[in-house]
Tab-separated table of C-alpha atoms in Angstrom:
chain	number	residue	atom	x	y	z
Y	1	UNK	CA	0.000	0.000	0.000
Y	2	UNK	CA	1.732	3.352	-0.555
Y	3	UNK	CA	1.168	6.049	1.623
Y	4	UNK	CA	0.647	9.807	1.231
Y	5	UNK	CA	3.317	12.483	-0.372
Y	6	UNK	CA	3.824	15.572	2.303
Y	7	UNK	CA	4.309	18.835	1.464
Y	8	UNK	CA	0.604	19.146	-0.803
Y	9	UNK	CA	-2.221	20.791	0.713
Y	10	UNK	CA	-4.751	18.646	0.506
Y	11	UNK	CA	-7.539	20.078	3.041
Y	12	UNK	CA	-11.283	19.957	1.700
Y	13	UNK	CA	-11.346	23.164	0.711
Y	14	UNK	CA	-9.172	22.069	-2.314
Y	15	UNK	CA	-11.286	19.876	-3.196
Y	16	UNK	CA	-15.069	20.211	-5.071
Y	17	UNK	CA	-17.659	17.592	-4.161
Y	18	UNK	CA	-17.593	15.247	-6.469
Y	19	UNK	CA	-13.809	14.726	-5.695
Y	20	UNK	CA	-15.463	14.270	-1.714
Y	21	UNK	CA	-17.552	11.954	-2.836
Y	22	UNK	CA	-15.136	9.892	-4.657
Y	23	UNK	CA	-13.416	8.986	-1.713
Y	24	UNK	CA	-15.983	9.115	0.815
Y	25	UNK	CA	-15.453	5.319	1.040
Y	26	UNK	CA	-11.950	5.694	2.050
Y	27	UNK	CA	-12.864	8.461	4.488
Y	28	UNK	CA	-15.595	6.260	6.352
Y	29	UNK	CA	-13.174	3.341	6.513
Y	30	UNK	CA	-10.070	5.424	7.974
Y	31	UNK	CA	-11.060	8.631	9.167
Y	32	UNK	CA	-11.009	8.796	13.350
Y	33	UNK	CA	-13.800	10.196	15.036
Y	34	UNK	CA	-14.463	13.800	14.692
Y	35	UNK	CA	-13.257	14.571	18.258
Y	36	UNK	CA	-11.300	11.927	20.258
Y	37	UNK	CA	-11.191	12.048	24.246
Y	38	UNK	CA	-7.370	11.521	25.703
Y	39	UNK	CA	-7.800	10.339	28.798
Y	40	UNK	CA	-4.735	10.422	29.532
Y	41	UNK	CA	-3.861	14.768	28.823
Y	42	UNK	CA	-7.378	15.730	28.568
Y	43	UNK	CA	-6.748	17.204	25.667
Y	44	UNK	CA	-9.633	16.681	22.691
Y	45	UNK	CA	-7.975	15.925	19.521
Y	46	UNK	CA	-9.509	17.064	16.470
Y	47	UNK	CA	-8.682	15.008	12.926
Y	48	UNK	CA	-7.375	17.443	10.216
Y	49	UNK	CA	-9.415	17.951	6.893
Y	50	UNK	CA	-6.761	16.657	4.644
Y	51	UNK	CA	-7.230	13.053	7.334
Y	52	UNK	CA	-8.982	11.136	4.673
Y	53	UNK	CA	-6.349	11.450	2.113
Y	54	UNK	CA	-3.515	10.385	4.212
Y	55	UNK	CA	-3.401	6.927	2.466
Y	56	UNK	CA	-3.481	8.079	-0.750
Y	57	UNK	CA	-0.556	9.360	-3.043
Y	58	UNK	CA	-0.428	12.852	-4.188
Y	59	UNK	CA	-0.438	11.720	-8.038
Y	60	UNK	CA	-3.609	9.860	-7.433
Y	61	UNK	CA	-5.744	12.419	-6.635
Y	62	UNK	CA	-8.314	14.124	-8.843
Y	63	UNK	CA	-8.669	17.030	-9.974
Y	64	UNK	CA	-5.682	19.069	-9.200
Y	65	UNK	CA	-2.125	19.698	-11.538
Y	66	UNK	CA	0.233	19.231	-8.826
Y	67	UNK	CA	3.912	17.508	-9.997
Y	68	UNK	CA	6.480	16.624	-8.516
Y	69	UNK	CA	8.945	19.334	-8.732
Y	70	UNK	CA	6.392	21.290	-7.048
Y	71	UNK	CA	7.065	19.520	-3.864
Y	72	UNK	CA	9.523	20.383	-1.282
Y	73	UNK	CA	10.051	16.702	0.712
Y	74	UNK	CA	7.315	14.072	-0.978
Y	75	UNK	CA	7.134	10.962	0.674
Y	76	UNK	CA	8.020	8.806	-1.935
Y	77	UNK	CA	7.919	5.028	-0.583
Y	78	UNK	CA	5.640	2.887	-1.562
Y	79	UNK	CA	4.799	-0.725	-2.332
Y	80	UNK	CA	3.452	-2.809	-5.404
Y	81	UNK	CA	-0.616	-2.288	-5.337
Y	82	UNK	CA	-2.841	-5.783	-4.098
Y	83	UNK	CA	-3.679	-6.353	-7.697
Y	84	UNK	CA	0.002	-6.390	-8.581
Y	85	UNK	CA	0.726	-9.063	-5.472
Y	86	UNK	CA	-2.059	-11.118	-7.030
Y	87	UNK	CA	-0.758	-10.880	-10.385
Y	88	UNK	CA	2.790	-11.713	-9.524
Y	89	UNK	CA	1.242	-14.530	-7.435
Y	90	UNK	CA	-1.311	-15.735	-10.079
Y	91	UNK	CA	0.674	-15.232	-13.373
Y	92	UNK	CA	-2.967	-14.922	-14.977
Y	93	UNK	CA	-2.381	-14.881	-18.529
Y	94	UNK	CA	-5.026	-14.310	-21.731
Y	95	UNK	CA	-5.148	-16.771	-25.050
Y	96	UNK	CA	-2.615	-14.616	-26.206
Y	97	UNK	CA	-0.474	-14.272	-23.394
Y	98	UNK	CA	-0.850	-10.644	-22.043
Y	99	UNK	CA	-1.449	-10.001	-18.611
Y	100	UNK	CA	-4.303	-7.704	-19.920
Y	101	UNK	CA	-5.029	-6.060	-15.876
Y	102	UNK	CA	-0.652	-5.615	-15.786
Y	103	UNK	CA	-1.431	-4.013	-19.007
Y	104	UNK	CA	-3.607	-1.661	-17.583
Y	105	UNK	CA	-1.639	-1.175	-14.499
Y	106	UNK	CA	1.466	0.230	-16.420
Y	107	UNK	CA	-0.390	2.506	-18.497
Y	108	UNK	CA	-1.656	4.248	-15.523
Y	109	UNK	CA	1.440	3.848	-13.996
Y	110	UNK	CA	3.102	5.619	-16.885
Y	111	UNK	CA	0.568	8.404	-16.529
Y	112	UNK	CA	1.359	8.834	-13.089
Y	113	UNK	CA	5.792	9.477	-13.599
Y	114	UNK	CA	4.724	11.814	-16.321
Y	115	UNK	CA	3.087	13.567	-13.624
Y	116	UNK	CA	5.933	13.436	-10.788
Y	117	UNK	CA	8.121	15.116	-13.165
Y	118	UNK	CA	11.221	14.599	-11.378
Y	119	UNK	CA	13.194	15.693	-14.274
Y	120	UNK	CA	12.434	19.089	-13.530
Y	121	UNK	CA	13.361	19.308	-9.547
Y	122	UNK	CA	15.995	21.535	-8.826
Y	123	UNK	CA	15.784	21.101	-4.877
Y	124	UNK	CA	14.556	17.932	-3.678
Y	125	UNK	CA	14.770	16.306	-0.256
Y	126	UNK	CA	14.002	12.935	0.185
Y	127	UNK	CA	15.023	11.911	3.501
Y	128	UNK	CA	13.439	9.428	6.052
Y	129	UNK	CA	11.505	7.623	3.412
Y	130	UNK	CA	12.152	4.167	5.640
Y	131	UNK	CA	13.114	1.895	2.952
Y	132	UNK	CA	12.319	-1.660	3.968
Y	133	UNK	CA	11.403	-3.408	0.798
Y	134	UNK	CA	12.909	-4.355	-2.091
Y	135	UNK	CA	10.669	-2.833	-4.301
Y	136	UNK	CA	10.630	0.282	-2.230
Y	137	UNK	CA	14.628	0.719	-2.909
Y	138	UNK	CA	14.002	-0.234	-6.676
Y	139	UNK	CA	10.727	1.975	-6.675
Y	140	UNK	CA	13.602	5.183	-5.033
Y	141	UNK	CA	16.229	4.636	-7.091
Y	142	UNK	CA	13.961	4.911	-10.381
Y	143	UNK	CA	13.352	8.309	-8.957
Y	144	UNK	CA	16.965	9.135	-8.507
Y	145	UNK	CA	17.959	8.701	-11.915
Y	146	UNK	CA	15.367	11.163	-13.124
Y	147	UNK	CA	16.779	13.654	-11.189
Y	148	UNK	CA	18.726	15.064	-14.350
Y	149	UNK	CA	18.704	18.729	-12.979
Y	150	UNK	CA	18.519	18.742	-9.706
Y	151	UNK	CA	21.087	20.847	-7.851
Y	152	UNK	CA	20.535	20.430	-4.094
Y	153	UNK	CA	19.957	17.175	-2.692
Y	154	UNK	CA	18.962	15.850	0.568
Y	155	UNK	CA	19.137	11.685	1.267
Y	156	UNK	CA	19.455	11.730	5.201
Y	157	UNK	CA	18.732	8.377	6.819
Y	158	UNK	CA	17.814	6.104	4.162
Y	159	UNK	CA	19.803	3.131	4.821
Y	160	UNK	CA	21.172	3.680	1.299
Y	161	UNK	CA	24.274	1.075	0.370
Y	162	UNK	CA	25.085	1.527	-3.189
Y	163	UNK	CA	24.365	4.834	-5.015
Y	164	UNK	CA	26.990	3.825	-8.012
Y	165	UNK	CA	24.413	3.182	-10.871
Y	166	UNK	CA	22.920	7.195	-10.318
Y	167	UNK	CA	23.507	9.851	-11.946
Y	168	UNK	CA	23.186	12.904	-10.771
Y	169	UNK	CA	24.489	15.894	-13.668
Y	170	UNK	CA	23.990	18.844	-12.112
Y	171	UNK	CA	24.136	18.206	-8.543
Y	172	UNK	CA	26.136	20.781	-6.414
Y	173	UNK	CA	24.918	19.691	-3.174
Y	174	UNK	CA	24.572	16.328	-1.426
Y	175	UNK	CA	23.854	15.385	1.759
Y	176	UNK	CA	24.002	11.223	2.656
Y	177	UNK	CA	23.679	11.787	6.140
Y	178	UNK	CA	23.470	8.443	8.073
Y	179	UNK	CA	23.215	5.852	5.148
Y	180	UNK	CA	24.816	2.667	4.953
Y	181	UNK	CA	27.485	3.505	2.226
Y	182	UNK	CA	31.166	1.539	2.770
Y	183	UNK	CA	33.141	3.247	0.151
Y	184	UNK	CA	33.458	5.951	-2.238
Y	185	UNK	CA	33.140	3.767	-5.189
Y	186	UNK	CA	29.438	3.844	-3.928
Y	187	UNK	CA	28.684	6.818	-4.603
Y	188	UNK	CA	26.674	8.589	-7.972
Y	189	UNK	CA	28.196	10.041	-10.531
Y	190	UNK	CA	28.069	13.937	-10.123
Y	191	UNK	CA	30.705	15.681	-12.039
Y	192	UNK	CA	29.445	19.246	-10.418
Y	193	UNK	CA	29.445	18.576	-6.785
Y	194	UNK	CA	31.099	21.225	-4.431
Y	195	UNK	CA	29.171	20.344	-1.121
Y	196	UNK	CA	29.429	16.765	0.173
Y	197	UNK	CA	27.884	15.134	3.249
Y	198	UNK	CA	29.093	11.600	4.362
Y	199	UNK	CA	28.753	11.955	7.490
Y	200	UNK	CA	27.524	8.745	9.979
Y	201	UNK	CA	28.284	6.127	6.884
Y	202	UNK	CA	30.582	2.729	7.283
Y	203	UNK	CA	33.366	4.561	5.185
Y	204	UNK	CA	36.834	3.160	6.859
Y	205	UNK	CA	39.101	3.409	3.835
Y	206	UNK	CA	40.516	6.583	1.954
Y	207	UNK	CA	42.065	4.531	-1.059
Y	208	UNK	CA	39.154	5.534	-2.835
Y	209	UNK	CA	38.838	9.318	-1.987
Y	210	UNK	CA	40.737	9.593	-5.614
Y	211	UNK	CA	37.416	9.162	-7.329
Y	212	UNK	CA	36.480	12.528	-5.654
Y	213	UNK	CA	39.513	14.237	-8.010
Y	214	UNK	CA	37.828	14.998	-10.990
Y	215	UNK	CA	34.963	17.058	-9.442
Y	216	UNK	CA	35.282	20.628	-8.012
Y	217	UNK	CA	34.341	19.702	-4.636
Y	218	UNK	CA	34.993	22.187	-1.576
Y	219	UNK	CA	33.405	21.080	1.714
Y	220	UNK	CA	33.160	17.287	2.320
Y	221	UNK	CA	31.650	16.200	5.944
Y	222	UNK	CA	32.941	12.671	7.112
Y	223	UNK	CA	32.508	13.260	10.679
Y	224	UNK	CA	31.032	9.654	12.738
Y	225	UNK	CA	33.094	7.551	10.017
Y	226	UNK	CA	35.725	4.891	10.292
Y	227	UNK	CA	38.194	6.432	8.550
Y	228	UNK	CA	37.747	9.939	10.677
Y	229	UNK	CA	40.342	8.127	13.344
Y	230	UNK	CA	42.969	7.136	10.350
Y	231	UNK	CA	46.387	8.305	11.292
Y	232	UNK	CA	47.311	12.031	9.362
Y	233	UNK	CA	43.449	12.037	8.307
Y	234	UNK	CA	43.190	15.431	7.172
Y	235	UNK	CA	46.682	15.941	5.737
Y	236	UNK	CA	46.042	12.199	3.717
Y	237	UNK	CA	42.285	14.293	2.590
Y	238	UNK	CA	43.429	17.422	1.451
Y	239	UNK	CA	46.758	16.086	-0.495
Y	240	UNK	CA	44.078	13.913	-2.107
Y	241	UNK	CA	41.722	16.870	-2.938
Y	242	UNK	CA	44.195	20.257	-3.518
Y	243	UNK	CA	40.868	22.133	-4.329
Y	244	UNK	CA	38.844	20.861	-1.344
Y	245	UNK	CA	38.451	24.055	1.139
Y	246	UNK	CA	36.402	22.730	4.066
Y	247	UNK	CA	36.681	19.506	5.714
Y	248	UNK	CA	34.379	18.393	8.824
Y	249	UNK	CA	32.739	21.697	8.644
Y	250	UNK	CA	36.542	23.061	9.409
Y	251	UNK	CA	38.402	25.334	6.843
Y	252	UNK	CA	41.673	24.107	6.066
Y	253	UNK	CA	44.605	24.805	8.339
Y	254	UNK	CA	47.998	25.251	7.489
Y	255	UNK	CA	49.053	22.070	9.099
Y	256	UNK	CA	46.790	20.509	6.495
Y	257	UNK	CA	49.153	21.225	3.694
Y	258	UNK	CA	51.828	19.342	5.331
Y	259	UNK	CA	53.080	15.731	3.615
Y	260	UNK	CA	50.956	12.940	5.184
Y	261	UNK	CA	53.674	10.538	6.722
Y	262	UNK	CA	54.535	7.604	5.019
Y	263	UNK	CA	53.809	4.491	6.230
Y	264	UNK	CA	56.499	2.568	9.110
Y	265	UNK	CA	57.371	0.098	6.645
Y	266	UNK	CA	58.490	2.337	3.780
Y	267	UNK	CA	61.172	4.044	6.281
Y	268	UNK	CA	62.937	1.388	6.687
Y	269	UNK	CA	66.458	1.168	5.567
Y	270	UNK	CA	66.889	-2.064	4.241
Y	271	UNK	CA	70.676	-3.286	4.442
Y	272	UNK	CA	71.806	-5.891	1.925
């Protein structure tokens, strides 16, 4: 069952009577009383308007021309419908082999990414969405890749572990706040990024940090990760990244510029 997008107004006013009426099945079946006692604080809690809608995704409602771009932080998890779980379950087939009711399915399903219109976001946050389904992470990372201009980016808490097939053109800001990510070979692809956020990931090696090189990348964040207690850590970072100006939200020092020691073993004289 998916579950309803935030930042869309969606109290009754918005709405004209017929689209009421269309869902006044829903709003029987889920709505809460109109006032509900607390024993407990005395306080008398009043549902909102927008209450009956709360299980429905924003691209499924009538009548309005709301997309995706137009939202600040959508709540974009969501699971396969019941008739999908049936079909997978079934395999019903026609004569001919088409799943005619799968059929039907993706052609509304088609109508509904034209509407999201991620392509067009340009600031998009999309943390907490509490990934914990397969199709879920599948279902996110479709939306990821359509993300061709977006420029500020927010994935905090996601449990993410492997961002490597997204691409992300003209992203200059990233935040991956708390993921799951091990390495930087995990990352997307974004040639533009100047603002980084890693902070609270499983990241214990810098080997990798090379990969960073290419971009123009000025503050990276790797506070909370492994490779934060690595001996000469910031030296080792910014002789990796000469243009990176911030690290760990601290500018660079001039004992950052110094040589990173070389390791025990290569400082050994070697008598033969």
């Amino acid at each position: 069952m998916s579950e309803s997008s935030s930042g869309v107004n969606t109290s009754s006013g918005s709405f004209p009577k017929s689209h009421s009426s269309h869902y006044s099945e829903l709003s029987d079946t889920h709505t809460p009383l109109s006032v509900e006692h607390t024993p407990d604080s005395g306080i008398v809690a009043t549902p909102l308007p927008s209450s009956r809608f709360r299980f429905t995704s924003w691209h499924r409602l009538e009548e309005h021309d709301v997309r995706g771009d137009q939202l600040t932080c959508p709540r974009v998890r969501e699971g396969p419908s019941e008739d999908e779980h049936s079909l997978r379950d079934e395999d019903i087939f026609l004569r001919n082999g088409r799943r005619w009711r799968r059929r039907e399915d993706e052609e509304q399903r088609w109508e509904e990414r034209l509407q999201e219109n991620w392509e067009n976001c340009v600031e998009l946050n999309l943390s907490y969405q509490d990934l914990g389904d397969p199709y879920q992470l599948e279902n996110f990372t479709r939306i990821l890749r359509r993300l061709i201009r977006v420029e500020r980016l927010q994935l905090v808490d996601n449990a993410l572990q492997d961002l490597s097939s997204v691409r992300l053109p003209r992203c200059k800001s990233l935040n991956l706040h708390r993921n799951h990510l091990m390495s930087f070979s995990q990352l997307p692809k974004f040639p533009e990024i100047q603002h980084l956020c890693l902070s609270e990931n499983s990241i214990s090696s810098l080997e990798e940090l090379s990969l960073l090189q290419a971009t123009s990348i000025q503050s990276l964040t790797l506070r909370l990760n492994p490779c934060e207690f690595l001996e000469d850590y910031r030296s080792r970072v910014f002789s990796c990244l000469p243009k990176l100006k911030v690290l760990d939200g601290i500018p660079k020092l001039p004992e950052d510029s110094v040589p990173p020691k070389l390791p025990a073993s290569s400082r050994l004289c070697i008598i033969l």
